JSON list of C-alpha atoms in Angstrom, two decimals:
[
{"chain": "A", "resi": 1, "resn": "UNK", "atom": "CA", "xyz": [-68.77, -1.90, 65.94]},
{"chain": "A", "resi": 2, "resn": "UNK", "atom": "CA", "xyz": [-70.11, -5.30, 64.91]},
{"chain": "A", "resi": 3, "resn": "UNK", "atom": "CA", "xyz": [-66.40, -5.48, 63.35]},
{"chain": "A", "resi": 4, "resn": "UNK", "atom": "CA", "xyz": [-64.62, -4.00, 65.74]},
{"chain": "A", "resi": 5, "resn": "UNK", "atom": "CA", "xyz": [-66.43, -6.92, 68.50]},
{"chain": "A", "resi": 6, "resn": "UNK", "atom": "CA", "xyz": [-65.49, -9.35, 65.75]},
{"chain": "A", "resi": 7, "resn": "UNK", "atom": "CA", "xyz": [-61.76, -7.68, 65.22]},
{"chain": "A", "resi": 8, "resn": "UNK", "atom": "CA", "xyz": [-61.62, -8.31, 69.35]},
{"chain": "A", "resi": 9, "resn": "UNK", "atom": "CA", "xyz": [-63.33, -11.72, 69.40]},
{"chain": "A", "resi": 10, "resn": "UNK", "atom": "CA", "xyz": [-60.95, -13.09, 66.73]},
{"chain": "A", "resi": 11, "resn": "UNK", "atom": "CA", "xyz": [-57.78, -10.89, 68.77]},
{"chain": "A", "resi": 12, "resn": "UNK", "atom": "CA", "xyz": [-58.96, -12.71, 72.42]},
{"chain": "A", "resi": 13, "resn": "UNK", "atom": "CA", "xyz": [-58.99, -15.91, 70.67]},
{"chain": "A", "resi": 14, "resn": "UNK", "atom": "CA", "xyz": [-55.15, -16.20, 69.18]},
{"chain": "A", "resi": 15, "resn": "UNK", "atom": "CA", "xyz": [-54.34, -14.82, 73.18]},
{"chain": "A", "resi": 16, "resn": "UNK", "atom": "CA", "xyz": [-56.44, -17.72, 74.73]},
{"chain": "A", "resi": 17, "resn": "UNK", "atom": "CA", "xyz": [-55.61, -20.75, 72.69]},
{"chain": "A", "resi": 18, "resn": "UNK", "atom": "CA", "xyz": [-54.41, -23.39, 73.29]},
{"chain": "A", "resi": 19, "resn": "UNK", "atom": "CA", "xyz": [-54.12, -24.48, 70.19]},
{"chain": "A", "resi": 20, "resn": "UNK", "atom": "CA", "xyz": [-51.23, -24.02, 68.57]},
{"chain": "A", "resi": 21, "resn": "UNK", "atom": "CA", "xyz": [-47.23, -24.74, 68.40]},
{"chain": "A", "resi": 22, "resn": "UNK", "atom": "CA", "xyz": [-45.28, -21.36, 69.47]},
{"chain": "A", "resi": 23, "resn": "UNK", "atom": "CA", "xyz": [-46.47, -18.52, 71.38]},
{"chain": "A", "resi": 24, "resn": "UNK", "atom": "CA", "xyz": [-44.71, -15.51, 72.32]},
{"chain": "A", "resi": 25, "resn": "UNK", "atom": "CA", "xyz": [-42.22, -16.24, 75.53]},
{"chain": "A", "resi": 26, "resn": "UNK", "atom": "CA", "xyz": [-43.16, -13.72, 79.00]},
{"chain": "A", "resi": 27, "resn": "UNK", "atom": "CA", "xyz": [-39.53, -13.48, 80.06]},
{"chain": "A", "resi": 28, "resn": "UNK", "atom": "CA", "xyz": [-38.16, -11.19, 81.98]},
{"chain": "A", "resi": 29, "resn": "UNK", "atom": "CA", "xyz": [-36.18, -8.78, 81.25]},
{"chain": "A", "resi": 30, "resn": "UNK", "atom": "CA", "xyz": [-34.27, -8.09, 84.17]},
{"chain": "A", "resi": 31, "resn": "UNK", "atom": "CA", "xyz": [-31.75, -5.00, 83.22]},
{"chain": "A", "resi": 32, "resn": "UNK", "atom": "CA", "xyz": [-28.73, -6.31, 85.08]},
{"chain": "A", "resi": 33, "resn": "UNK", "atom": "CA", "xyz": [-27.53, -3.37, 86.39]},
{"chain": "A", "resi": 34, "resn": "UNK", "atom": "CA", "xyz": [-24.50, -4.20, 89.00]},
{"chain": "A", "resi": 35, "resn": "UNK", "atom": "CA", "xyz": [-22.27, -7.51, 89.54]},
{"chain": "A", "resi": 36, "resn": "UNK", "atom": "CA", "xyz": [-23.90, -10.01, 92.50]},
{"chain": "A", "resi": 37, "resn": "UNK", "atom": "CA", "xyz": [-27.60, -8.13, 91.19]},
{"chain": "A", "resi": 38, "resn": "UNK", "atom": "CA", "xyz": [-29.73, -10.89, 91.05]},
{"chain": "A", "resi": 39, "resn": "UNK", "atom": "CA", "xyz": [-33.64, -10.94, 89.64]},
{"chain": "A", "resi": 40, "resn": "UNK", "atom": "CA", "xyz": [-35.78, -13.78, 90.33]},
{"chain": "A", "resi": 41, "resn": "UNK", "atom": "CA", "xyz": [-39.34, -13.65, 87.61]},
{"chain": "A", "resi": 42, "resn": "UNK", "atom": "CA", "xyz": [-42.48, -15.83, 88.32]},
{"chain": "A", "resi": 43, "resn": "UNK", "atom": "CA", "xyz": [-45.35, -15.48, 86.93]},
{"chain": "A", "resi": 44, "resn": "UNK", "atom": "CA", "xyz": [-48.38, -17.06, 84.27]},
{"chain": "A", "resi": 45, "resn": "UNK", "atom": "CA", "xyz": [-49.95, -16.00, 80.90]},
{"chain": "A", "resi": 46, "resn": "UNK", "atom": "CA", "xyz": [-53.18, -15.30, 79.37]},
{"chain": "A", "resi": 47, "resn": "UNK", "atom": "CA", "xyz": [-52.11, -17.80, 76.35]},
{"chain": "A", "resi": 48, "resn": "UNK", "atom": "CA", "xyz": [-52.01, -20.52, 79.42]},
{"chain": "A", "resi": 49, "resn": "UNK", "atom": "CA", "xyz": [-48.66, -21.78, 81.06]},
{"chain": "A", "resi": 50, "resn": "UNK", "atom": "CA", "xyz": [-46.19, -20.71, 83.87]},
{"chain": "A", "resi": 51, "resn": "UNK", "atom": "CA", "xyz": [-42.94, -19.84, 83.89]},
{"chain": "A", "resi": 52, "resn": "UNK", "atom": "CA", "xyz": [-40.14, -18.44, 85.15]},
{"chain": "A", "resi": 53, "resn": "UNK", "atom": "CA", "xyz": [-36.66, -16.23, 84.84]},
{"chain": "A", "resi": 54, "resn": "UNK", "atom": "CA", "xyz": [-33.42, -16.30, 86.95]},
{"chain": "A", "resi": 55, "resn": "UNK", "atom": "CA", "xyz": [-31.40, -13.59, 86.13]},
{"chain": "A", "resi": 56, "resn": "UNK", "atom": "CA", "xyz": [-27.22, -13.02, 87.02]},
{"chain": "A", "resi": 57, "resn": "UNK", "atom": "CA", "xyz": [-25.25, -10.66, 86.35]},
{"chain": "A", "resi": 58, "resn": "UNK", "atom": "CA", "xyz": [-21.54, -12.61, 87.09]},
{"chain": "A", "resi": 59, "resn": "UNK", "atom": "CA", "xyz": [-19.33, -9.62, 87.01]},
{"chain": "A", "resi": 60, "resn": "UNK", "atom": "CA", "xyz": [-19.15, -6.65, 85.71]},
{"chain": "A", "resi": 61, "resn": "UNK", "atom": "CA", "xyz": [-20.03, -6.82, 82.05]},
{"chain": "A", "resi": 62, "resn": "UNK", "atom": "CA", "xyz": [-21.08, -10.29, 82.15]},
{"chain": "A", "resi": 63, "resn": "UNK", "atom": "CA", "xyz": [-25.52, -11.75, 82.82]},
{"chain": "A", "resi": 64, "resn": "UNK", "atom": "CA", "xyz": [-26.43, -14.84, 82.41]},
{"chain": "A", "resi": 65, "resn": "UNK", "atom": "CA", "xyz": [-30.00, -15.74, 81.99]},
{"chain": "A", "resi": 66, "resn": "UNK", "atom": "CA", "xyz": [-32.30, -18.72, 82.60]},
{"chain": "A", "resi": 67, "resn": "UNK", "atom": "CA", "xyz": [-36.56, -19.49, 81.36]},
{"chain": "A", "resi": 68, "resn": "UNK", "atom": "CA", "xyz": [-38.63, -22.35, 81.41]},
{"chain": "A", "resi": 69, "resn": "UNK", "atom": "CA", "xyz": [-42.38, -22.24, 80.79]},
{"chain": "A", "resi": 70, "resn": "UNK", "atom": "CA", "xyz": [-44.79, -25.47, 80.49]},
{"chain": "A", "resi": 71, "resn": "UNK", "atom": "CA", "xyz": [-48.44, -24.92, 79.37]},
{"chain": "A", "resi": 72, "resn": "UNK", "atom": "CA", "xyz": [-51.49, -26.67, 78.11]},
{"chain": "A", "resi": 73, "resn": "UNK", "atom": "CA", "xyz": [-51.05, -29.24, 76.35]},
{"chain": "A", "resi": 74, "resn": "UNK", "atom": "CA", "xyz": [-48.22, -30.63, 77.18]},
{"chain": "A", "resi": 75, "resn": "UNK", "atom": "CA", "xyz": [-45.66, -27.76, 75.62]},
{"chain": "A", "resi": 76, "resn": "UNK", "atom": "CA", "xyz": [-43.21, -26.02, 77.43]},
{"chain": "A", "resi": 77, "resn": "UNK", "atom": "CA", "xyz": [-39.84, -24.15, 76.24]},
{"chain": "A", "resi": 78, "resn": "UNK", "atom": "CA", "xyz": [-36.59, -23.70, 78.36]},
{"chain": "A", "resi": 79, "resn": "UNK", "atom": "CA", "xyz": [-34.00, -21.23, 76.88]},
{"chain": "A", "resi": 80, "resn": "UNK", "atom": "CA", "xyz": [-30.25, -19.89, 78.73]},
{"chain": "A", "resi": 81, "resn": "UNK", "atom": "CA", "xyz": [-28.57, -17.16, 77.44]},
{"chain": "A", "resi": 82, "resn": "UNK", "atom": "CA", "xyz": [-25.64, -15.00, 78.75]},
{"chain": "A", "resi": 83, "resn": "UNK", "atom": "CA", "xyz": [-25.08, -11.90, 77.40]},
{"chain": "A", "resi": 84, "resn": "UNK", "atom": "CA", "xyz": [-23.19, -7.60, 78.21]},
{"chain": "A", "resi": 85, "resn": "UNK", "atom": "CA", "xyz": [-25.14, -4.56, 80.52]},
{"chain": "A", "resi": 86, "resn": "UNK", "atom": "CA", "xyz": [-24.00, -1.49, 80.56]},
{"chain": "A", "resi": 87, "resn": "UNK", "atom": "CA", "xyz": [-25.69, 0.69, 83.56]},
{"chain": "A", "resi": 88, "resn": "UNK", "atom": "CA", "xyz": [-26.09, 4.63, 81.87]},
{"chain": "A", "resi": 89, "resn": "UNK", "atom": "CA", "xyz": [-26.86, 6.04, 84.41]},
{"chain": "A", "resi": 90, "resn": "UNK", "atom": "CA", "xyz": [-29.34, 7.11, 85.53]},
{"chain": "A", "resi": 91, "resn": "UNK", "atom": "CA", "xyz": [-30.91, 4.27, 85.85]},
{"chain": "A", "resi": 92, "resn": "UNK", "atom": "CA", "xyz": [-30.80, 3.30, 82.55]},
{"chain": "A", "resi": 93, "resn": "UNK", "atom": "CA", "xyz": [-29.28, -0.01, 81.39]},
{"chain": "A", "resi": 94, "resn": "UNK", "atom": "CA", "xyz": [-29.36, -0.98, 78.16]},
{"chain": "A", "resi": 95, "resn": "UNK", "atom": "CA", "xyz": [-27.91, -5.22, 78.31]},
{"chain": "A", "resi": 96, "resn": "UNK", "atom": "CA", "xyz": [-27.63, -7.53, 75.00]},
{"chain": "A", "resi": 97, "resn": "UNK", "atom": "CA", "xyz": [-27.94, -11.59, 75.12]},
{"chain": "A", "resi": 98, "resn": "UNK", "atom": "CA", "xyz": [-27.86, -14.63, 72.72]},
{"chain": "A", "resi": 99, "resn": "UNK", "atom": "CA", "xyz": [-28.99, -17.78, 74.07]},
{"chain": "A", "resi": 100, "resn": "UNK", "atom": "CA", "xyz": [-30.52, -21.52, 73.12]},
{"chain": "A", "resi": 101, "resn": "UNK", "atom": "CA", "xyz": [-34.22, -22.41, 73.22]},
{"chain": "A", "resi": 102, "resn": "UNK", "atom": "CA", "xyz": [-35.43, -26.10, 73.20]},
{"chain": "A", "resi": 103, "resn": "UNK", "atom": "CA", "xyz": [-39.47, -26.44, 73.31]},
{"chain": "A", "resi": 104, "resn": "UNK", "atom": "CA", "xyz": [-42.27, -28.41, 72.39]},
{"chain": "A", "resi": 105, "resn": "UNK", "atom": "CA", "xyz": [-45.42, -27.76, 70.78]},
{"chain": "A", "resi": 106, "resn": "UNK", "atom": "CA", "xyz": [-48.71, -29.37, 70.55]},
{"chain": "A", "resi": 107, "resn": "UNK", "atom": "CA", "xyz": [-51.61, -28.32, 68.04]},
{"chain": "A", "resi": 108, "resn": "UNK", "atom": "CA", "xyz": [-54.96, -29.18, 67.51]},
{"chain": "A", "resi": 109, "resn": "UNK", "atom": "CA", "xyz": [-57.38, -29.34, 64.25]},
{"chain": "A", "resi": 110, "resn": "UNK", "atom": "CA", "xyz": [-60.89, -30.18, 64.47]},
{"chain": "A", "resi": 111, "resn": "UNK", "atom": "CA", "xyz": [-62.59, -29.92, 61.51]},
{"chain": "A", "resi": 112, "resn": "UNK", "atom": "CA", "xyz": [-60.65, -33.51, 61.17]},
{"chain": "A", "resi": 113, "resn": "UNK", "atom": "CA", "xyz": [-58.91, -34.13, 64.42]},
{"chain": "A", "resi": 114, "resn": "UNK", "atom": "CA", "xyz": [-55.60, -33.57, 63.86]},
{"chain": "A", "resi": 115, "resn": "UNK", "atom": "CA", "xyz": [-52.65, -32.85, 65.74]},
{"chain": "A", "resi": 116, "resn": "UNK", "atom": "CA", "xyz": [-49.45, -31.04, 64.55]},
{"chain": "A", "resi": 117, "resn": "UNK", "atom": "CA", "xyz": [-46.87, -31.85, 67.44]},
{"chain": "A", "resi": 118, "resn": "UNK", "atom": "CA", "xyz": [-43.31, -31.91, 67.96]},
{"chain": "A", "resi": 119, "resn": "UNK", "atom": "CA", "xyz": [-39.86, -30.41, 68.73]},
{"chain": "A", "resi": 120, "resn": "UNK", "atom": "CA", "xyz": [-37.76, -26.85, 67.91]},
{"chain": "A", "resi": 121, "resn": "UNK", "atom": "CA", "xyz": [-34.83, -25.69, 68.66]},
{"chain": "A", "resi": 122, "resn": "UNK", "atom": "CA", "xyz": [-34.25, -21.64, 68.89]},
{"chain": "A", "resi": 123, "resn": "UNK", "atom": "CA", "xyz": [-31.26, -19.63, 68.53]},
{"chain": "A", "resi": 124, "resn": "UNK", "atom": "CA", "xyz": [-31.28, -16.09, 69.64]},
{"chain": "A", "resi": 125, "resn": "UNK", "atom": "CA", "xyz": [-29.81, -12.62, 70.33]},
{"chain": "A", "resi": 126, "resn": "UNK", "atom": "CA", "xyz": [-31.32, -9.78, 72.36]},
{"chain": "A", "resi": 127, "resn": "UNK", "atom": "CA", "xyz": [-31.48, -6.00, 73.06]},
{"chain": "A", "resi": 128, "resn": "UNK", "atom": "CA", "xyz": [-33.46, -4.51, 75.62]},
{"chain": "A", "resi": 129, "resn": "UNK", "atom": "CA", "xyz": [-33.18, -1.26, 77.03]},
{"chain": "A", "resi": 130, "resn": "UNK", "atom": "CA", "xyz": [-34.79, 0.18, 79.61]},
{"chain": "A", "resi": 131, "resn": "UNK", "atom": "CA", "xyz": [-35.17, 1.92, 83.04]},
{"chain": "A", "resi": 132, "resn": "UNK", "atom": "CA", "xyz": [-35.33, 0.45, 86.43]},
{"chain": "A", "resi": 133, "resn": "UNK", "atom": "CA", "xyz": [-36.01, 2.18, 90.25]},
{"chain": "A", "resi": 134, "resn": "UNK", "atom": "CA", "xyz": [-33.84, 4.46, 92.20]},
{"chain": "A", "resi": 135, "resn": "UNK", "atom": "CA", "xyz": [-33.47, 7.17, 95.34]},
{"chain": "A", "resi": 136, "resn": "UNK", "atom": "CA", "xyz": [-36.67, 8.71, 93.63]},
{"chain": "A", "resi": 137, "resn": "UNK", "atom": "CA", "xyz": [-38.80, 6.02, 92.27]},
{"chain": "A", "resi": 138, "resn": "UNK", "atom": "CA", "xyz": [-39.54, 2.40, 91.90]},
{"chain": "A", "resi": 139, "resn": "UNK", "atom": "CA", "xyz": [-41.81, 1.91, 89.22]},
{"chain": "A", "resi": 140, "resn": "UNK", "atom": "CA", "xyz": [-39.55, 0.24, 86.32]},
{"chain": "A", "resi": 141, "resn": "UNK", "atom": "CA", "xyz": [-40.47, 0.73, 82.42]},
{"chain": "A", "resi": 142, "resn": "UNK", "atom": "CA", "xyz": [-38.36, -0.87, 79.43]},
{"chain": "A", "resi": 143, "resn": "UNK", "atom": "CA", "xyz": [-38.79, -3.67, 76.59]},
{"chain": "A", "resi": 144, "resn": "UNK", "atom": "CA", "xyz": [-35.96, -5.69, 74.19]},
{"chain": "A", "resi": 145, "resn": "UNK", "atom": "CA", "xyz": [-36.48, -7.59, 70.53]},
{"chain": "A", "resi": 146, "resn": "UNK", "atom": "CA", "xyz": [-36.05, -11.01, 70.49]},
{"chain": "A", "resi": 147, "resn": "UNK", "atom": "CA", "xyz": [-34.63, -12.42, 66.91]},
{"chain": "A", "resi": 148, "resn": "UNK", "atom": "CA", "xyz": [-33.42, -15.30, 66.36]},
{"chain": "A", "resi": 149, "resn": "UNK", "atom": "CA", "xyz": [-33.15, -18.13, 63.56]},
{"chain": "A", "resi": 150, "resn": "UNK", "atom": "CA", "xyz": [-36.21, -21.60, 64.51]},
{"chain": "A", "resi": 151, "resn": "UNK", "atom": "CA", "xyz": [-35.42, -24.79, 63.06]},
{"chain": "A", "resi": 152, "resn": "UNK", "atom": "CA", "xyz": [-38.75, -27.11, 64.11]},
{"chain": "A", "resi": 153, "resn": "UNK", "atom": "CA", "xyz": [-39.65, -31.11, 63.85]},
{"chain": "A", "resi": 154, "resn": "UNK", "atom": "CA", "xyz": [-42.55, -31.24, 63.03]},
{"chain": "A", "resi": 155, "resn": "UNK", "atom": "CA", "xyz": [-45.36, -34.45, 63.02]},
{"chain": "A", "resi": 156, "resn": "UNK", "atom": "CA", "xyz": [-48.36, -33.26, 60.61]},
{"chain": "A", "resi": 157, "resn": "UNK", "atom": "CA", "xyz": [-50.89, -36.54, 62.90]},
{"chain": "A", "resi": 158, "resn": "UNK", "atom": "CA", "xyz": [-53.68, -35.83, 59.68]},
{"chain": "A", "resi": 159, "resn": "UNK", "atom": "CA", "xyz": [-53.38, -31.54, 61.41]},
{"chain": "A", "resi": 160, "resn": "UNK", "atom": "CA", "xyz": [-52.94, -30.52, 56.94]},
{"chain": "A", "resi": 161, "resn": "UNK", "atom": "CA", "xyz": [-54.70, -33.04, 55.56]},
{"chain": "A", "resi": 162, "resn": "UNK", "atom": "CA", "xyz": [-56.25, -36.09, 56.39]},
{"chain": "A", "resi": 163, "resn": "UNK", "atom": "CA", "xyz": [-54.03, -39.76, 56.22]},
{"chain": "A", "resi": 164, "resn": "UNK", "atom": "CA", "xyz": [-55.81, -42.31, 57.78]},
{"chain": "A", "resi": 165, "resn": "UNK", "atom": "CA", "xyz": [-56.33, -43.25, 61.64]},
{"chain": "A", "resi": 166, "resn": "UNK", "atom": "CA", "xyz": [-53.07, -44.89, 61.80]},
{"chain": "A", "resi": 167, "resn": "UNK", "atom": "CA", "xyz": [-49.61, -43.11, 59.39]},
{"chain": "A", "resi": 168, "resn": "UNK", "atom": "CA", "xyz": [-47.55, -43.43, 58.77]},
{"chain": "A", "resi": 169, "resn": "UNK", "atom": "CA", "xyz": [-47.61, -39.56, 59.07]},
{"chain": "A", "resi": 170, "resn": "UNK", "atom": "CA", "xyz": [-45.23, -37.14, 57.54]},
{"chain": "A", "resi": 171, "resn": "UNK", "atom": "CA", "xyz": [-42.85, -35.29, 59.75]},
{"chain": "A", "resi": 172, "resn": "UNK", "atom": "CA", "xyz": [-42.39, -31.56, 58.47]},
{"chain": "A", "resi": 173, "resn": "UNK", "atom": "CA", "xyz": [-38.90, -30.05, 59.58]},
{"chain": "A", "resi": 174, "resn": "UNK", "atom": "CA", "xyz": [-38.85, -25.72, 58.57]},
{"chain": "A", "resi": 175, "resn": "UNK", "atom": "CA", "xyz": [-36.63, -23.73, 58.34]},
{"chain": "A", "resi": 176, "resn": "UNK", "atom": "CA", "xyz": [-38.35, -20.21, 60.18]},
{"chain": "A", "resi": 177, "resn": "UNK", "atom": "CA", "xyz": [-37.13, -16.47, 60.86]},
{"chain": "A", "resi": 178, "resn": "UNK", "atom": "CA", "xyz": [-38.30, -15.10, 64.10]},
{"chain": "A", "resi": 179, "resn": "UNK", "atom": "CA", "xyz": [-38.89, -12.37, 65.67]},
{"chain": "A", "resi": 180, "resn": "UNK", "atom": "CA", "xyz": [-39.86, -11.23, 69.05]},
{"chain": "A", "resi": 181, "resn": "UNK", "atom": "CA", "xyz": [-40.28, -7.66, 70.89]},
{"chain": "A", "resi": 182, "resn": "UNK", "atom": "CA", "xyz": [-42.17, -8.21, 75.12]},
{"chain": "A", "resi": 183, "resn": "UNK", "atom": "CA", "xyz": [-42.40, -4.63, 77.11]},
{"chain": "A", "resi": 184, "resn": "UNK", "atom": "CA", "xyz": [-42.99, -4.29, 80.68]},
{"chain": "A", "resi": 185, "resn": "UNK", "atom": "CA", "xyz": [-43.72, -2.56, 83.77]},
{"chain": "A", "resi": 186, "resn": "UNK", "atom": "CA", "xyz": [-42.10, -3.09, 86.96]},
{"chain": "A", "resi": 187, "resn": "UNK", "atom": "CA", "xyz": [-44.43, -1.79, 90.04]},
{"chain": "A", "resi": 188, "resn": "UNK", "atom": "CA", "xyz": [-43.51, -2.49, 94.54]},
{"chain": "A", "resi": 189, "resn": "UNK", "atom": "CA", "xyz": [-41.88, -1.88, 96.93]},
{"chain": "A", "resi": 190, "resn": "UNK", "atom": "CA", "xyz": [-38.10, -2.04, 96.96]},
{"chain": "A", "resi": 191, "resn": "UNK", "atom": "CA", "xyz": [-37.08, -5.51, 96.23]},
{"chain": "A", "resi": 192, "resn": "UNK", "atom": "CA", "xyz": [-40.64, -7.37, 95.60]},
{"chain": "A", "resi": 193, "resn": "UNK", "atom": "CA", "xyz": [-42.75, -6.14, 92.13]},
{"chain": "A", "resi": 194, "resn": "UNK", "atom": "CA", "xyz": [-45.88, -6.88, 90.57]},
{"chain": "A", "resi": 195, "resn": "UNK", "atom": "CA", "xyz": [-44.46, -6.86, 87.17]},
{"chain": "A", "resi": 196, "resn": "UNK", "atom": "CA", "xyz": [-46.87, -6.95, 83.64]},
{"chain": "A", "resi": 197, "resn": "UNK", "atom": "CA", "xyz": [-45.53, -7.96, 80.82]},
{"chain": "A", "resi": 198, "resn": "UNK", "atom": "CA", "xyz": [-46.91, -7.85, 77.12]},
{"chain": "A", "resi": 199, "resn": "UNK", "atom": "CA", "xyz": [-44.79, -9.48, 74.47]},
{"chain": "A", "resi": 200, "resn": "UNK", "atom": "CA", "xyz": [-45.80, -10.55, 70.57]},
{"chain": "A", "resi": 201, "resn": "UNK", "atom": "CA", "xyz": [-43.78, -12.54, 67.85]},
{"chain": "A", "resi": 202, "resn": "UNK", "atom": "CA", "xyz": [-44.15, -12.78, 63.97]},
{"chain": "A", "resi": 203, "resn": "UNK", "atom": "CA", "xyz": [-42.85, -15.85, 61.78]},
{"chain": "A", "resi": 204, "resn": "UNK", "atom": "CA", "xyz": [-41.35, -16.05, 58.71]},
{"chain": "A", "resi": 205, "resn": "UNK", "atom": "CA", "xyz": [-41.06, -19.81, 57.16]},
{"chain": "A", "resi": 206, "resn": "UNK", "atom": "CA", "xyz": [-38.46, -20.14, 55.06]},
{"chain": "A", "resi": 207, "resn": "UNK", "atom": "CA", "xyz": [-39.66, -24.25, 53.96]},
{"chain": "A", "resi": 208, "resn": "UNK", "atom": "CA", "xyz": [-42.89, -25.70, 53.04]},
{"chain": "A", "resi": 209, "resn": "UNK", "atom": "CA", "xyz": [-44.01, -21.97, 53.08]},
{"chain": "A", "resi": 210, "resn": "UNK", "atom": "CA", "xyz": [-47.26, -23.47, 51.46]},
{"chain": "A", "resi": 211, "resn": "UNK", "atom": "CA", "xyz": [-48.06, -25.25, 55.71]},
{"chain": "A", "resi": 212, "resn": "UNK", "atom": "CA", "xyz": [-48.99, -21.85, 57.64]},
{"chain": "A", "resi": 213, "resn": "UNK", "atom": "CA", "xyz": [-47.42, -22.77, 61.25]},
{"chain": "A", "resi": 214, "resn": "UNK", "atom": "CA", "xyz": [-49.79, -22.24, 63.90]},
{"chain": "A", "resi": 215, "resn": "UNK", "atom": "CA", "xyz": [-49.04, -19.81, 66.96]},
{"chain": "A", "resi": 216, "resn": "UNK", "atom": "CA", "xyz": [-50.29, -16.99, 68.59]},
{"chain": "A", "resi": 217, "resn": "UNK", "atom": "CA", "xyz": [-49.10, -13.56, 67.94]},
{"chain": "A", "resi": 218, "resn": "UNK", "atom": "CA", "xyz": [-49.02, -11.89, 71.33]},
{"chain": "A", "resi": 219, "resn": "UNK", "atom": "CA", "xyz": [-49.51, -12.55, 74.79]},
{"chain": "A", "resi": 220, "resn": "UNK", "atom": "CA", "xyz": [-50.74, -11.24, 78.17]},
{"chain": "A", "resi": 221, "resn": "UNK", "atom": "CA", "xyz": [-48.42, -11.67, 81.32]},
{"chain": "A", "resi": 222, "resn": "UNK", "atom": "CA", "xyz": [-48.36, -11.09, 84.94]},
{"chain": "A", "resi": 223, "resn": "UNK", "atom": "CA", "xyz": [-45.64, -11.86, 87.08]},
{"chain": "A", "resi": 224, "resn": "UNK", "atom": "CA", "xyz": [-43.86, -10.86, 90.50]},
{"chain": "A", "resi": 225, "resn": "UNK", "atom": "CA", "xyz": [-40.70, -9.90, 90.42]},
{"chain": "A", "resi": 226, "resn": "UNK", "atom": "CA", "xyz": [-38.08, -10.11, 92.97]},
{"chain": "A", "resi": 227, "resn": "UNK", "atom": "CA", "xyz": [-33.87, -8.44, 93.14]},
{"chain": "A", "resi": 228, "resn": "UNK", "atom": "CA", "xyz": [-31.32, -9.37, 94.83]},
{"chain": "A", "resi": 229, "resn": "UNK", "atom": "CA", "xyz": [-27.87, -6.77, 94.72]},
{"chain": "A", "resi": 230, "resn": "UNK", "atom": "CA", "xyz": [-25.21, -6.07, 96.57]}
]
């Protein structure tokens, strides 16, 4: 029992802490099904941040998407993507996106009053699949998996090692592989629904592997989702 409580406490710490550079993004999985299909999603997450996603069916096959997240300690992340979608019938939708993201992270370490801060760029692809509402059910469910190349430029302001109060400080240029699965459920009315998202992240560094990147492994998002279609 004690071990279970310790594991739960550790997991909650990973979720709630703001002392991280990156956290899983609770980007909407829109499941665009037709031309002029518009999805607007807005919410908050347990890793302290507010976010919004706009997705639109540009043609019968092409969709575009924009996402932004703003959090504690000046953290932010924005991404844009375009992709293909296919309505497979009976409410089932398959999407494939490719895009670019840019963000800023700021991690703090109490033990030596150090900070690790800087920007990062993400080049990614994402596959989504799920089921949208139809005449029989207003319930929607689905999942997605994002994979990408993460390039970060982070200044070590006494975070990894104590140098001095005034510097000069070293900047680490890291190349990493990012894997980010996310699942969701939506429920509510014809157009406006309540959404719950659970996302995770695994980052594998190719450079400076002796210096661990501070990030959260899991994130939970709550929000509202509005759909407008022809």
